[in-house]
């Protein structure tokens, strides 16, 4: 029995590809079902959520009547256009899924891009397919009314606050909250289905082909701008495309993941909403984009952040996360009516962590500002004033306990990683001031930076073994310490750091899967291995000159991606995906590790210490 046949798991997280239009995204399973999609934006309520509740979540399925068929799924190269195929003795068929790229649109941007296109082609026939589109609005709390339109080729789904239309090249039959069709295609014949706004013009065959071709061209034009030509080019390109899908063309913000409610531990309550912009994750994404030559994305995000900082107050100069449009992130709510992925409840929307204090965000943000200034446009006078305000805040608060990078939901602690990133905030502000000859109290800033460094070296070491530890005076390890050489706090070959790296490998690693920590975090249920940490560890190995180890671990780390090269947030003990998907932080960590390891392998004398 496969995981696709498992009545408990149903479709697994890793069984999916993702399509999108830089406004929202949808997951497409290997069995041809779209079982997750928010509409019209990434943080809007769902229209399909069968991944979170197979019985009532809603899905859009295309099922060929082919016995014992082999299934396949792949992207059209260098694009986010997905092809799912079935091959059997009796026939073969493929479904091409896409949301049109904004540049593929001829007139009104919303009209052209805000739709899902599903083109079905029989490659060997005849093949009969059963089509069922059953959207459920408002997180599956509303069943729409379905009615026939467009001379039987369309079905209108009407809810209280939203309406959608399914239009097709074949006849559709409306039912109770759904549309169905049965289609038989001879070899070479094609049918198509478009889920769109009811006010959009009725598409014709030529429109579908033009949007498909234009979308592929647009994605290939974007990937063609990448400056990376190393050993893992295909995987790096896929990661970049996944990151780009999580960026907002409208706002310039970057979401942490496309989904909510997918559990970090099956059957437990660690189910969070990642459809928001974390300053930390987005700042790291800017670094990955700039590594690949995508300066425009970095500039747009910097503009989005500048707006957030401009409207901040002195007590809270920057929030840890925001809604995608830049407004305050939504408060946490539980959707008790949803069964949850593999029975994992409660399903949550919004995120209570947006009220937390996480001091590390200042370091990630100012590092991205520094890099944007180094490789892009110079910071404005007002922008520099806001940076100075953040530095003042860091100087006043860096000694305080906080929730940390992992957003622990128990008592605040004095985390090394938070101190480390406060050091980064001061260090990058000093560097930027010197680089751009900007007015700043450099003596005070330097004294603060050095005080943090002394605090880390004096109070965050294991009392017996001497390696760095998670909290002040503690003994526990934390994979977030892997950032220490990556942000240039410590040399990648420093003896104390190498002890730390080896300790993490011994205590937090399992078959190249790295766990964030082993100590209690105030939550029920176990925690999976964190995919991001695997690639942080690989980059640390490469920076230490341990290239053979890094290459072996890179091979294993890449094997933990799904069949399309996409990473979820975590992995279970069998290395099957857990958590929200696809996860921006993992893809950007992979890009960074691939970039540096490839550089070291090409020239073993390349600098370990990055400029």
XYZ file of C-alpha atoms in Angstrom:
611
model
C 0.000 0.000 0.000
C 1.378 3.428 -0.916
C 0.973 6.629 1.081
C -1.521 7.772 -1.558
C -3.747 4.796 -0.592
C -3.312 5.213 3.155
C -6.761 6.044 4.590
C -5.199 7.898 7.531
C -2.678 10.025 5.669
C -4.483 10.396 2.335
C -2.365 12.666 0.164
C 0.869 13.458 1.986
C 2.588 16.824 2.119
C 5.414 15.608 -0.101
C 3.040 14.338 -2.788
C 2.527 17.862 -4.109
C 3.817 20.421 -6.527
C 3.002 24.119 -6.284
C 1.782 26.595 -8.898
C 1.170 30.310 -8.450
C 0.824 33.768 -9.942
C 2.808 35.932 -7.462
C -0.451 36.643 -5.639
C -1.577 33.222 -4.452
C -0.603 29.580 -4.890
C -2.174 26.131 -5.150
C -0.895 22.648 -4.350
C -1.351 19.931 -6.968
C -1.064 16.315 -5.827
C 0.407 13.457 -7.822
C -3.076 11.997 -8.263
C -4.189 15.127 -10.133
C -6.052 16.817 -7.273
C -5.762 20.477 -6.375
C -6.433 20.061 -2.674
C -5.110 23.327 -1.276
C -5.595 26.887 -2.507
C -6.351 30.249 -0.916
C -8.204 32.826 -3.027
C -7.597 35.461 -4.244
C -4.439 36.060 -2.167
C -2.048 33.744 -0.360
C -3.449 34.808 3.017
C -7.105 34.781 1.942
C -9.501 32.023 3.070
C -9.230 28.700 1.260
C -11.339 27.585 -1.671
C -9.739 24.117 -1.608
C -8.570 22.550 1.651
C -8.943 18.779 1.266
C -5.320 18.441 2.348
C -6.499 19.604 5.781
C -9.836 17.792 5.691
C -10.410 15.242 2.890
C -14.130 14.972 3.620
C -15.183 18.614 3.654
C -12.207 20.765 2.659
C -12.959 20.909 -1.070
C -10.838 19.841 -4.046
C -10.569 19.986 -7.836
C -9.882 16.471 -9.117
C -9.161 15.066 -12.570
C -9.132 11.260 -12.549
C -8.405 9.156 -15.648
C -10.013 5.713 -15.940
C -6.717 3.886 -16.362
C -6.064 0.693 -14.451
C -2.656 0.153 -12.857
C -1.351 3.451 -14.208
C 2.094 4.774 -13.434
C 1.963 8.410 -12.388
C 4.597 11.095 -12.899
C 4.899 14.754 -12.108
C 7.409 17.318 -13.342
C 7.735 20.979 -14.105
C 8.221 22.312 -17.596
C 11.930 23.165 -17.232
C 12.782 26.550 -15.724
C 9.142 27.342 -14.980
C 6.387 26.938 -12.422
C 4.118 25.175 -14.926
C 3.393 21.661 -13.644
C 2.666 18.512 -15.668
C 1.054 15.446 -14.052
C 0.894 12.268 -16.128
C -0.653 8.797 -16.077
C 0.623 5.906 -18.216
C -0.978 2.476 -18.524
C -1.263 -0.302 -21.070
C -4.626 1.086 -22.213
C -3.616 4.727 -22.655
C -1.814 7.759 -21.294
C -2.801 11.303 -20.436
C -1.267 14.403 -18.888
C -2.630 17.458 -17.097
C -0.788 20.761 -17.372
C -1.520 23.066 -14.415
C -0.641 26.727 -14.122
C -1.640 30.108 -12.868
C -0.724 32.621 -15.586
C 2.320 34.763 -14.885
C 1.519 38.511 -14.753
C 3.707 39.101 -17.805
C 1.658 36.587 -19.799
C -1.397 38.821 -19.511
C -2.332 40.961 -22.433
C -4.690 43.478 -20.866
C -5.931 43.806 -17.294
C -3.416 42.107 -14.950
C -6.038 40.684 -12.620
C -8.117 39.404 -15.512
C -5.266 37.427 -16.983
C -3.519 36.086 -13.906
C -6.217 35.420 -11.362
C -7.196 32.021 -12.637
C -6.216 28.373 -12.538
C -5.793 26.679 -15.902
C -5.934 22.879 -16.209
C -5.236 21.585 -19.727
C -5.756 17.842 -20.274
C -4.161 16.047 -23.231
C -4.453 12.384 -24.180
C -1.026 11.282 -25.381
C -2.251 7.759 -26.146
C -5.941 7.080 -26.258
C -8.771 6.934 -25.995
C -8.848 7.940 -22.308
C -11.926 8.742 -20.240
C -11.568 11.196 -17.363
C -13.824 12.098 -14.470
C -13.611 15.770 -13.488
C -14.998 17.143 -10.239
C -14.564 20.708 -8.997
C -15.925 21.210 -5.509
C -14.736 24.498 -3.965
C -15.549 25.187 -0.339
C -15.389 28.840 0.622
C -14.207 30.543 3.814
C -11.971 27.758 5.122
C -14.617 25.140 4.254
C -17.267 26.888 6.327
C -19.453 27.718 3.310
C -20.740 25.504 0.504
C -21.331 27.683 -2.568
C -24.426 27.530 -4.745
C -23.597 26.028 -8.149
C -25.501 27.057 -11.268
C -25.004 26.542 -15.001
C -23.711 29.400 -17.188
C -22.178 29.872 -20.649
C -24.480 27.445 -22.462
C -23.543 24.518 -20.277
C -19.784 25.068 -20.571
C -19.580 26.866 -17.274
C -20.662 26.597 -13.651
C -20.941 29.601 -11.363
C -20.089 29.097 -7.678
C -21.713 31.786 -5.538
C -21.033 32.461 -1.867
C -21.745 35.345 0.481
C -18.532 37.261 -0.230
C -16.981 35.486 -3.193
C -17.970 34.061 -6.561
C -15.961 31.837 -8.885
C -16.625 30.430 -12.315
C -15.451 27.166 -13.793
C -15.417 27.408 -17.576
C -14.397 24.537 -19.846
C -14.014 23.437 -23.439
C -16.507 20.624 -22.679
C -19.928 20.417 -21.060
C -20.133 20.743 -17.277
C -22.881 19.541 -14.981
C -23.697 21.591 -11.868
C -24.498 19.725 -8.671
C -24.822 20.575 -5.004
C -21.830 22.872 -4.543
C -19.869 21.236 -7.359
C -19.347 20.851 -11.085
C -18.632 17.539 -12.783
C -17.782 16.296 -16.244
C -16.907 13.062 -17.957
C -14.610 13.476 -20.939
C -13.260 10.928 -23.417
C -10.220 12.058 -25.392
C -8.655 10.347 -28.364
C -4.884 10.446 -28.790
C -3.797 14.036 -29.375
C -7.081 15.575 -28.231
C -7.167 18.255 -25.552
C -9.705 19.646 -23.113
C -9.264 22.530 -20.732
C -10.797 23.872 -17.515
C -10.369 27.386 -16.134
C -11.360 28.529 -12.647
C -11.604 32.312 -12.718
C -13.521 35.462 -11.929
C -17.096 35.425 -13.266
C -16.568 38.835 -14.879
C -13.592 37.671 -16.978
C -14.177 37.129 -20.712
C -14.977 33.550 -21.667
C -11.670 32.099 -22.896
C -11.193 30.216 -26.151
C -8.661 27.577 -27.165
C -6.234 30.183 -28.470
C -6.351 32.128 -25.184
C -5.401 29.039 -23.215
C -2.470 28.239 -25.454
C -1.290 31.858 -25.414
C -1.415 32.058 -21.611
C 0.435 28.762 -21.291
C 3.164 29.786 -23.741
C 3.424 33.273 -22.255
C 3.711 31.935 -18.718
C 6.497 29.516 -19.638
C 8.315 32.320 -21.471
C 7.963 34.689 -18.508
C 9.301 32.153 -16.005
C 12.187 31.241 -18.290
C 13.006 34.889 -18.731
C 13.220 35.251 -14.966
C 15.325 32.130 -14.379
C 17.606 33.200 -17.227
C 18.715 36.183 -15.131
C 20.328 33.895 -12.548
C 24.084 34.177 -12.249
C 24.495 30.727 -10.701
C 25.989 28.097 -13.024
C 27.352 25.645 -10.487
C 27.013 21.942 -9.775
C 23.471 22.087 -8.432
C 22.032 24.472 -11.000
C 18.770 22.597 -11.565
C 18.039 22.303 -7.840
C 19.052 25.920 -7.211
C 16.770 27.081 -10.021
C 13.857 25.115 -8.567
C 14.491 26.634 -5.152
C 14.644 30.126 -6.647
C 11.368 29.527 -8.484
C 9.746 28.352 -5.249
C 10.976 31.467 -3.446
C 9.707 33.670 -6.245
C 6.244 32.095 -5.939
C 6.218 33.234 -2.305
C 6.900 36.876 -3.234
C 4.072 39.326 -3.784
C 4.137 41.131 -7.127
C 1.707 43.649 -5.660
C 3.501 44.437 -2.390
C 7.101 43.208 -2.618
C 6.778 41.161 0.580
C 7.847 37.518 0.887
C 5.787 34.831 2.638
C 7.397 32.179 4.844
C 5.406 29.383 3.171
C 2.316 28.888 1.040
C 0.270 26.999 3.628
C -1.179 26.917 7.122
C -2.042 24.089 9.489
C 0.365 21.444 8.187
C 1.811 19.838 11.319
C 5.388 19.731 12.545
C 4.502 16.414 14.193
C 1.693 14.197 12.879
C -1.239 14.005 15.263
C 0.087 16.783 17.523
C -0.891 20.416 18.012
C 2.148 22.063 16.399
C 0.129 23.434 13.500
C 0.887 27.030 12.556
C -0.004 29.525 9.844
C 3.008 30.571 7.742
C 1.152 32.754 5.229
C 2.771 35.928 6.498
C 6.011 37.825 6.050
C 8.521 37.140 8.799
C 11.201 39.816 8.819
C 13.763 37.084 9.517
C 12.812 34.691 6.733
C 12.257 37.418 4.181
C 15.603 39.055 4.990
C 17.361 35.737 4.446
C 15.450 35.363 1.169
C 16.822 38.702 0.016
C 20.317 37.325 0.628
C 19.531 34.270 -1.510
C 18.062 36.376 -4.301
C 21.100 38.658 -4.344
C 23.429 35.652 -4.426
C 21.705 34.652 -7.675
C 21.704 38.152 -9.158
C 18.057 39.033 -8.468
C 18.629 42.568 -7.175
C 15.140 43.809 -8.120
C 13.472 41.485 -5.603
C 15.822 42.708 -2.892
C 15.072 46.344 -3.713
C 11.308 45.788 -3.642
C 11.504 44.044 -0.285
C 13.663 46.824 1.104
C 11.008 49.314 0.031
C 8.310 47.228 1.714
C 10.333 47.066 4.936
C 11.028 50.810 4.805
C 7.289 51.427 4.857
C 6.913 49.176 7.898
C 9.742 50.910 9.763
C 8.415 54.354 8.866
C 5.109 53.570 10.572
C 6.632 51.854 13.611
C 6.770 53.354 17.109
C 9.765 53.880 19.354
C 8.893 50.985 21.676
C 8.459 48.501 18.803
C 10.534 49.762 15.867
C 9.795 46.640 13.819
C 7.400 43.714 14.270
C 8.617 40.154 13.847
C 6.003 39.494 11.157
C 3.362 41.249 9.090
C 0.498 40.363 6.824
C 1.547 40.171 3.195
C 0.081 43.614 2.482
C 2.119 45.088 5.353
C -0.708 45.377 7.859
C -0.561 43.809 11.305
C -0.428 40.022 11.228
C -3.693 38.283 12.080
C -4.353 36.976 15.566
C -4.436 33.229 15.985
C -7.730 31.361 15.572
C -8.582 27.676 15.647
C -10.711 26.088 12.920
C -12.346 23.371 14.995
C -14.507 22.146 12.097
C -11.472 20.938 10.107
C -10.203 17.429 10.820
C -6.582 18.450 10.248
C -3.852 16.848 8.166
C -3.632 13.190 9.283
C -5.898 14.103 12.201
C -3.541 16.806 13.492
C -5.605 19.326 15.418
C -6.210 22.118 16.045
C -5.922 23.696 12.613
C -4.903 27.316 13.124
C -5.031 30.473 11.041
C -3.239 33.632 12.061
C -0.191 33.345 14.260
C 0.053 34.186 17.935
C 3.817 34.563 17.632
C 3.343 38.014 16.124
C 2.986 39.320 19.686
C 6.337 37.835 20.754
C 9.623 39.616 21.285
C 12.317 38.135 19.049
C 15.428 40.273 19.202
C 17.233 38.424 16.420
C 15.092 40.055 13.713
C 17.138 43.254 13.922
C 20.258 41.415 12.857
C 18.640 39.676 9.905
C 16.997 42.883 8.756
C 20.096 45.077 9.011
C 22.189 42.397 7.316
C 19.787 42.518 4.361
C 19.900 46.330 4.380
C 23.688 46.217 4.366
C 23.773 43.744 1.469
C 21.191 45.728 -0.490
C 23.381 48.820 -0.113
C 26.475 46.894 -1.067
C 25.026 45.479 -4.281
C 22.107 47.817 -4.980
C 20.969 51.400 -4.429
C 22.272 53.558 -1.585
C 20.102 54.039 1.477
C 18.133 57.283 1.752
C 18.587 59.883 4.484
C 15.263 58.937 6.082
C 16.084 55.257 5.741
C 19.326 55.762 7.605
C 17.484 57.614 10.364
C 15.239 54.575 10.804
C 18.284 52.304 10.924
C 19.750 54.460 13.664
C 16.494 54.118 15.595
C 16.689 50.345 15.372
C 20.297 50.349 16.531
C 19.323 52.459 19.541
C 16.624 49.917 20.350
C 19.093 47.033 20.106
C 21.578 48.803 22.386
C 18.843 49.307 24.969
C 17.330 45.810 24.868
C 19.892 43.202 23.745
C 20.384 41.820 27.281
C 16.680 40.947 27.678
C 15.269 37.417 27.338
C 13.002 36.715 24.368
C 11.156 33.937 22.504
C 14.060 33.378 20.112
C 14.264 32.283 16.494
C 12.199 29.139 17.146
C 9.348 31.159 18.709
C 9.171 29.061 21.857
C 5.857 29.376 23.654
C 7.078 29.093 27.214
C 9.045 31.521 29.392
C 11.438 33.890 27.545
C 15.089 32.904 27.692
C 18.478 34.507 27.136
C 19.275 32.863 23.788
C 22.717 32.960 22.241
C 21.219 33.281 18.755
C 19.319 36.414 19.781
C 22.510 37.949 21.196
C 24.383 36.910 18.063
C 21.941 38.684 15.759
C 21.965 41.790 17.942
C 25.720 41.765 17.380
C 25.046 41.469 13.636
C 22.673 44.444 13.766
C 25.362 46.648 15.296
C 28.137 45.273 13.109
C 26.237 45.839 9.844
C 25.120 49.312 10.877
C 28.758 50.221 11.633
C 29.913 48.780 8.298
C 27.177 50.624 6.413
C 27.988 53.913 8.107
C 31.651 53.529 7.204
C 30.935 52.385 3.637
C 28.527 55.237 2.873
C 30.170 57.859 5.152
C 26.948 58.209 7.117
C 26.677 60.131 10.366
C 26.616 57.777 13.340
C 27.916 57.476 16.942
C 30.407 54.827 15.886
C 32.274 54.773 19.198
C 29.106 53.927 21.131
C 27.966 51.417 18.530
C 31.348 49.705 18.503
C 31.382 49.520 22.294
C 27.933 47.899 22.241
C 28.963 45.413 19.594
C 32.055 44.441 21.554
C 30.061 44.077 24.785
C 27.754 41.566 23.091
C 30.746 39.633 21.774
C 32.271 39.444 25.253
C 28.937 38.301 26.694
C 28.740 35.447 24.188
C 32.319 34.297 24.687
C 32.139 34.537 28.491
C 28.666 33.185 29.297
C 27.475 30.960 26.456
C 29.977 28.095 26.677
C 29.416 24.587 28.010
C 31.025 24.443 31.472
C 32.710 21.090 30.765
C 33.226 20.904 26.990
C 33.737 24.552 26.090
C 31.518 24.649 23.005
C 28.783 27.232 22.521
C 25.337 26.537 23.996
C 21.757 27.643 23.477
C 21.226 29.861 26.523
C 23.229 31.848 29.053
C 24.767 29.478 31.581
C 23.068 26.461 29.984
C 24.289 23.170 28.549
C 21.865 22.501 25.687
C 22.797 22.738 22.027
C 20.819 24.630 19.400
C 21.133 24.328 15.622
C 20.632 28.099 15.382
C 24.261 28.311 16.541
C 25.180 27.247 13.007
C 24.625 30.867 12.046
C 27.686 31.958 14.037
C 30.292 31.536 11.265
C 27.720 32.297 8.538
C 27.273 35.832 9.884
C 31.040 36.159 10.460
C 30.934 36.305 14.260
C 33.516 33.547 14.566
C 35.982 32.018 12.155
C 34.713 28.814 10.576
C 37.984 27.141 11.684
C 38.132 28.498 15.228
C 38.751 25.576 17.634
C 35.805 26.506 19.868
C 33.532 26.729 16.855
C 34.724 23.366 15.499
C 33.911 21.796 18.874
C 30.442 23.302 18.574
C 30.001 22.031 15.022
C 31.031 18.515 16.018
C 28.754 18.574 19.053
C 25.793 19.558 16.878
C 26.698 16.740 14.498
C 26.870 14.251 17.341
C 23.782 15.310 19.316
C 21.372 16.978 16.883
C 22.023 15.035 13.661
C 20.312 11.858 12.477
C 21.120 10.601 8.957
C 21.955 14.130 7.786
C 18.730 15.444 9.308
C 19.415 18.165 11.863
C 17.077 18.807 14.774
C 16.753 22.322 16.123
C 17.246 21.290 19.762
C 16.525 18.386 22.094
C 15.362 20.226 25.223
C 11.764 21.071 26.138
C 10.064 23.962 24.366
C 6.730 24.307 26.154
C 4.697 22.477 23.483
C 3.174 19.016 23.361
C 4.315 16.443 20.819
C 7.723 15.837 19.312
C 9.512 18.093 16.868
C 10.677 16.948 13.445
C 14.098 17.527 11.945
C 14.352 21.062 10.584
C 15.302 21.008 6.909
C 16.862 24.476 6.996
C 19.403 23.345 9.588
C 20.724 20.597 7.324
C 21.894 23.189 4.814
C 23.259 25.526 7.476
C 25.319 22.577 8.681
C 26.535 21.829 5.147
C 27.661 25.414 4.650
C 29.489 25.346 7.969
C 31.322 22.181 6.888
C 32.284 23.829 3.611
C 33.509 26.957 5.354
C 35.599 24.787 7.671
C 37.219 23.186 4.635
C 35.601 19.774 5.275
C 34.499 19.448 1.672
C 34.109 15.679 1.481
C 31.746 15.684 4.443
C 29.855 18.624 2.986
C 29.372 16.908 -0.396
C 28.105 13.690 1.189
C 25.669 15.593 3.357
C 24.546 17.726 0.403
C 23.624 14.562 -1.501
C 21.566 13.341 1.443
C 19.986 16.745 2.035
C 18.857 17.001 -1.578
C 17.396 13.512 -1.353
C 15.092 14.816 1.379
C 13.362 17.115 -1.101
C 10.252 15.701 -2.706
C 10.030 14.351 -6.261
C 9.950 17.919 -7.626
C 12.832 19.298 -5.567
C 10.567 21.106 -3.080
C 11.223 21.213 0.665
C 8.773 21.230 3.532
C 9.616 22.784 6.872
C 10.511 19.555 8.681
C 11.034 15.804 8.307
C 9.803 12.882 10.363
C 12.021 9.989 11.459
C 11.561 8.357 8.021
C 12.581 11.630 6.343
C 9.048 12.227 5.036
C 7.978 15.894 4.809
C 6.221 17.610 7.702
C 5.149 21.186 8.310
C 4.228 23.982 5.959
C 5.140 23.720 2.315
C 7.066 24.817 0.373
C 9.224 26.401 3.056
C 11.117 29.543 2.041
C 13.746 29.294 4.784
C 14.875 25.849 3.625
C 15.095 26.769 -0.045
C 17.141 29.873 0.675
C 19.446 27.949 3.049
C 20.009 25.393 0.300
C 20.824 28.146 -2.208
C 23.392 29.649 0.163
C 24.999 26.268 0.885
C 25.078 25.313 -2.809
C 26.617 28.664 -3.728
C 29.401 28.457 -1.158
C 30.176 24.743 -1.498
C 30.339 25.017 -5.270
C 32.729 27.953 -4.938
C 35.000 26.014 -2.595
C 34.977 22.919 -4.801
C 35.846 25.011 -7.848
C 38.753 26.606 -6.024
C 39.818 24.966 -2.788
C 41.784 28.089 -1.908
C 38.695 30.322 -2.109
C 38.103 32.463 0.929
C 36.384 30.827 3.863
C 35.590 34.285 5.202
C 32.982 35.850 2.925
C 33.166 39.580 2.190
